[in-house]
Amino acid sequence: MNEKEIVKIYKALSVGSRLQILKLIKDRKLCVNAITKKLSISQPAVSQHLSVLKDAGLVKSDRYGSIIHYTIDNNRLENFKKSVKNTLGDEFIMIGK
């Protein structure tokens, strides 16, 4: 993972609502409407946040008919953690500890 990708992920993680979304989908797949209800924010806002997270590669989506379910891309998150560790050292990696 290059420096540009690392910065893109950090930017995606810099918004509290996106972190809340990641917490919700870390163990299960959820659709936009379920995330909207759990966070009490608008559907367009959730969709925009998911778009940013997906663009950064942190979120995967699966379509079931007309409904799209989202979950964390654990492989991408692990690669991010390793890249930051290799670049900056252990003190910058607190994710998952």
XYZ file of N, CA and C in Angstrom:
291
model
N 0.854 -1.174 0.000
C 0.000 0.000 0.000
C 0.895 1.231 0.000
N 0.588 2.146 -0.897
C 1.426 3.344 -0.998
C 0.917 4.454 -0.067
N 1.716 5.512 0.023
C 1.406 6.620 0.930
C 0.074 7.288 0.591
N -0.229 7.410 -0.690
C -1.488 8.033 -1.116
C -2.694 7.235 -0.613
N -2.606 5.920 -0.675
C -3.698 5.071 -0.180
C -3.849 5.180 1.335
N -2.727 5.255 2.038
C -2.761 5.397 3.498
C -3.453 6.706 3.881
N -3.097 7.793 3.215
C -3.701 9.098 3.491
C -5.206 9.050 3.200
N -5.593 8.409 2.112
C -7.009 8.308 1.748
C -7.800 7.586 2.842
N -7.222 6.536 3.400
C -7.901 5.795 4.472
C -7.994 6.644 5.726
N -6.906 7.319 6.085
C -6.959 8.201 7.256
C -8.034 9.267 7.090
N -8.157 9.836 5.903
C -9.193 10.845 5.658
C -10.587 10.237 5.813
N -10.763 9.035 5.316
C -12.058 8.358 5.443
C -12.399 8.092 6.907
N -11.382 7.815 7.716
C -11.593 7.510 9.127
C -11.700 8.760 10.001
N -11.523 9.925 9.418
C -11.467 11.161 10.207
C -12.837 11.722 10.593
N -13.898 11.087 10.153
C -15.251 11.552 10.452
C -15.923 10.571 11.405
N -16.438 11.088 12.509
C -17.029 10.247 13.545
C -18.139 9.338 13.053
N -19.000 9.827 12.177
C -20.104 8.999 11.664
C -19.582 7.791 10.899
N -18.473 7.954 10.204
C -17.901 6.829 9.456
C -17.343 5.781 10.404
N -16.750 6.233 11.497
C -16.270 5.276 12.503
C -17.444 4.529 13.119
N -18.546 5.221 13.362
C -19.731 4.558 13.902
C -20.268 3.522 12.916
N -20.269 3.858 11.648
C -20.715 2.907 10.625
C -19.820 1.682 10.625
N -18.511 1.886 10.677
C -17.583 0.750 10.681
C -17.816 -0.141 11.900
N -18.090 0.455 13.048
C -18.383 -0.337 14.244
C -19.625 -1.196 14.036
N -20.641 -0.637 13.392
C -21.880 -1.377 13.157
C -21.690 -2.551 12.206
N -20.838 -2.373 11.207
C -20.714 -3.411 10.174
C -19.476 -4.282 10.352
N -18.802 -4.163 11.487
C -17.573 -4.952 11.656
C -17.851 -6.440 11.803
N -19.001 -6.805 12.354
C -19.296 -8.218 12.592
C -20.457 -8.762 11.775
N -21.148 -7.863 11.030
C -22.306 -8.323 10.264
C -22.564 -7.377 9.091
N -23.284 -7.893 8.120
C -23.667 -7.090 6.963
C -24.935 -6.325 7.293
N -24.957 -5.049 6.898
C -26.141 -4.222 7.089
C -26.418 -3.418 5.830
N -27.700 -3.138 5.586
C -28.086 -2.278 4.465
C -28.143 -0.828 4.946
N -28.265 0.098 4.013
C -28.293 1.522 4.328
C -29.426 1.845 5.307
N -30.599 1.272 5.078
C -31.738 1.580 5.951
C -31.486 1.128 7.382
N -30.873 -0.022 7.573
C -30.575 -0.505 8.929
C -29.556 0.412 9.608
N -28.550 0.836 8.870
C -27.546 1.750 9.425
C -28.194 3.085 9.778
N -29.072 3.570 8.898
C -29.782 4.829 9.126
C -30.573 4.780 10.434
N -31.299 3.693 10.659
C -32.106 3.558 11.877
C -31.241 3.493 13.125
N -30.134 2.762 13.040
C -29.272 2.593 14.216
C -28.535 3.872 14.592
N -28.198 4.699 13.603
C -27.427 5.917 13.866
C -28.283 7.183 13.928
N -29.530 7.062 13.528
C -30.435 8.219 13.505
C -29.870 9.388 12.690
N -29.315 9.063 11.528
C -28.911 10.091 10.577
C -29.600 9.789 9.254
N -29.644 10.752 8.373
C -30.414 10.600 7.140
C -29.824 9.531 6.214
N -30.690 8.991 5.396
C -30.266 7.969 4.428
C -29.250 8.532 3.439
N -29.443 9.755 2.914
C -28.409 10.302 2.015
C -27.050 10.461 2.699
N -27.054 10.834 3.983
C -25.786 10.988 4.706
C -25.094 9.639 4.858
N -25.859 8.611 5.216
C -25.277 7.269 5.350
C -24.724 6.807 4.008
N -25.474 7.016 2.948
C -25.011 6.614 1.609
C -23.718 7.324 1.229
N -23.630 8.609 1.540
C -22.413 9.367 1.236
C -21.225 8.848 2.047
N -21.435 8.592 3.331
C -20.362 8.057 4.169
C -19.902 6.686 3.658
N -20.852 5.836 3.293
C -20.503 4.516 2.759
C -19.735 4.643 1.448
N -20.088 5.611 0.648
C -19.378 5.845 -0.610
C -17.914 6.198 -0.360
N -17.672 7.061 0.616
C -16.297 7.445 0.967
C -15.534 6.234 1.511
N -16.175 5.475 2.385
C -15.525 4.287 2.961
C -15.231 3.243 1.883
N -16.157 3.079 0.973
C -15.963 2.121 -0.122
C -14.852 2.580 -1.063
N -14.826 3.881 -1.352
C -13.781 4.445 -2.210
C -12.395 4.257 -1.590
N -12.323 4.291 -0.262
C -11.057 4.073 0.438
C -10.734 2.580 0.549
N -11.678 1.739 0.147
C -11.450 0.296 0.177
C -11.734 -0.345 1.522
N -12.345 0.377 2.431
C -12.597 -0.154 3.778
C -13.891 -0.941 3.880
N -14.767 -0.770 2.899
C -16.085 -1.396 2.941
C -16.326 -2.172 1.649
N -16.933 -3.354 1.820
C -17.344 -4.175 0.678
C -18.864 -4.180 0.628
N -19.415 -4.419 -0.543
C -20.873 -4.489 -0.671
C -21.269 -5.742 -1.443
N -22.417 -6.269 -1.061
C -23.013 -7.417 -1.746
C -24.465 -7.083 -2.042
N -24.876 -7.328 -3.265
C -26.254 -7.048 -3.662
C -27.098 -8.310 -3.507
N -28.243 -8.128 -2.849
C -29.247 -9.182 -2.707
C -30.552 -8.629 -3.277
N -30.809 -8.903 -4.546
C -31.961 -8.306 -5.211
C -31.748 -6.814 -5.345
N -32.655 -6.042 -4.763
C -32.538 -4.583 -4.837
C -31.852 -3.981 -3.613
N -31.459 -4.833 -2.680
C -30.848 -4.349 -1.432
C -29.350 -4.629 -1.451
N -28.575 -3.638 -1.029
C -27.118 -3.789 -0.938
C -26.736 -3.838 0.533
N -25.982 -4.872 0.896
C -25.479 -5.008 2.261
C -23.995 -4.656 2.283
N -23.588 -4.003 3.372
C -22.212 -3.530 3.519
C -21.543 -4.207 4.707
N -20.250 -4.450 4.554
C -19.434 -4.995 5.632
C -18.001 -4.486 5.474
N -17.224 -4.606 6.522
C -15.826 -4.160 6.484
C -15.000 -5.108 5.620
N -14.078 -4.560 4.867
C -13.101 -5.365 4.127
C -11.907 -5.587 5.060
N -11.945 -6.706 5.773
C -10.913 -6.992 6.778
C -9.520 -7.120 6.184
N -9.410 -7.638 4.976
C -8.098 -7.746 4.335
C -7.486 -6.369 4.088
N -8.292 -5.452 3.608
C -7.811 -4.084 3.352
C -7.399 -3.403 4.667
N -8.199 -3.611 5.719
C -7.889 -3.017 7.013
C -6.578 -3.572 7.563
N -6.353 -4.863 7.420
C -5.094 -5.466 7.870
C -3.906 -4.928 7.074
N -4.088 -4.793 5.751
C -3.015 -4.234 4.918
C -2.704 -2.800 5.323
N -3.741 -2.038 5.650
C -3.557 -0.667 6.116
C -2.748 -0.649 7.416
N -3.126 -1.477 8.353
C -2.416 -1.533 9.633
C -0.947 -1.902 9.433
N -0.674 -2.874 8.585
C 0.709 -3.281 8.321
C 1.504 -2.164 7.646
N 0.859 -1.488 6.701
C 1.545 -0.408 5.989
C 1.889 0.743 6.921
N 0.957 1.106 7.794
C 1.229 2.190 8.746
C 2.328 1.765 9.706
N 2.268 0.533 10.163
C 3.305 0.019 11.075
C 4.675 0.065 10.405
N 4.744 -0.362 9.159
C 6.016 -0.358 8.431
C 6.525 1.060 8.177
N 5.607 1.994 8.003
C 5.979 3.369 7.707
C 6.308 4.177 8.956
N 5.471 4.034 9.988
C 5.582 4.909 11.160
C 5.965 4.203 12.459
N 5.845 2.903 12.499
C 6.186 2.169 13.714
C 4.959 1.765 14.513
N 5.186 0.941 15.535
C 4.117 0.370 16.351
C 3.268 1.399 17.076
N 3.864 2.499 17.497
C 3.126 3.475 18.313
C 1.954 4.103 17.572
N 1.918 4.007 16.241
C 0.827 4.578 15.469
C -0.291 3.571 15.187
N -0.079 2.342 15.596
C -1.083 1.307 15.349
C -1.754 0.943 16.663
N -2.954 1.436 16.819
C -3.770 1.093 17.984
C -5.051 0.390 17.549
N -5.248 0.263 16.247
C -6.445 -0.371 15.728
C -6.413 -1.851 16.069
N -7.474 -2.329 16.669
C -7.583 -3.749 16.975
C -6.835 -4.207 18.199
N -6.316 -3.290 18.996
C -5.603 -3.689 20.208
C -6.444 -3.432 21.421
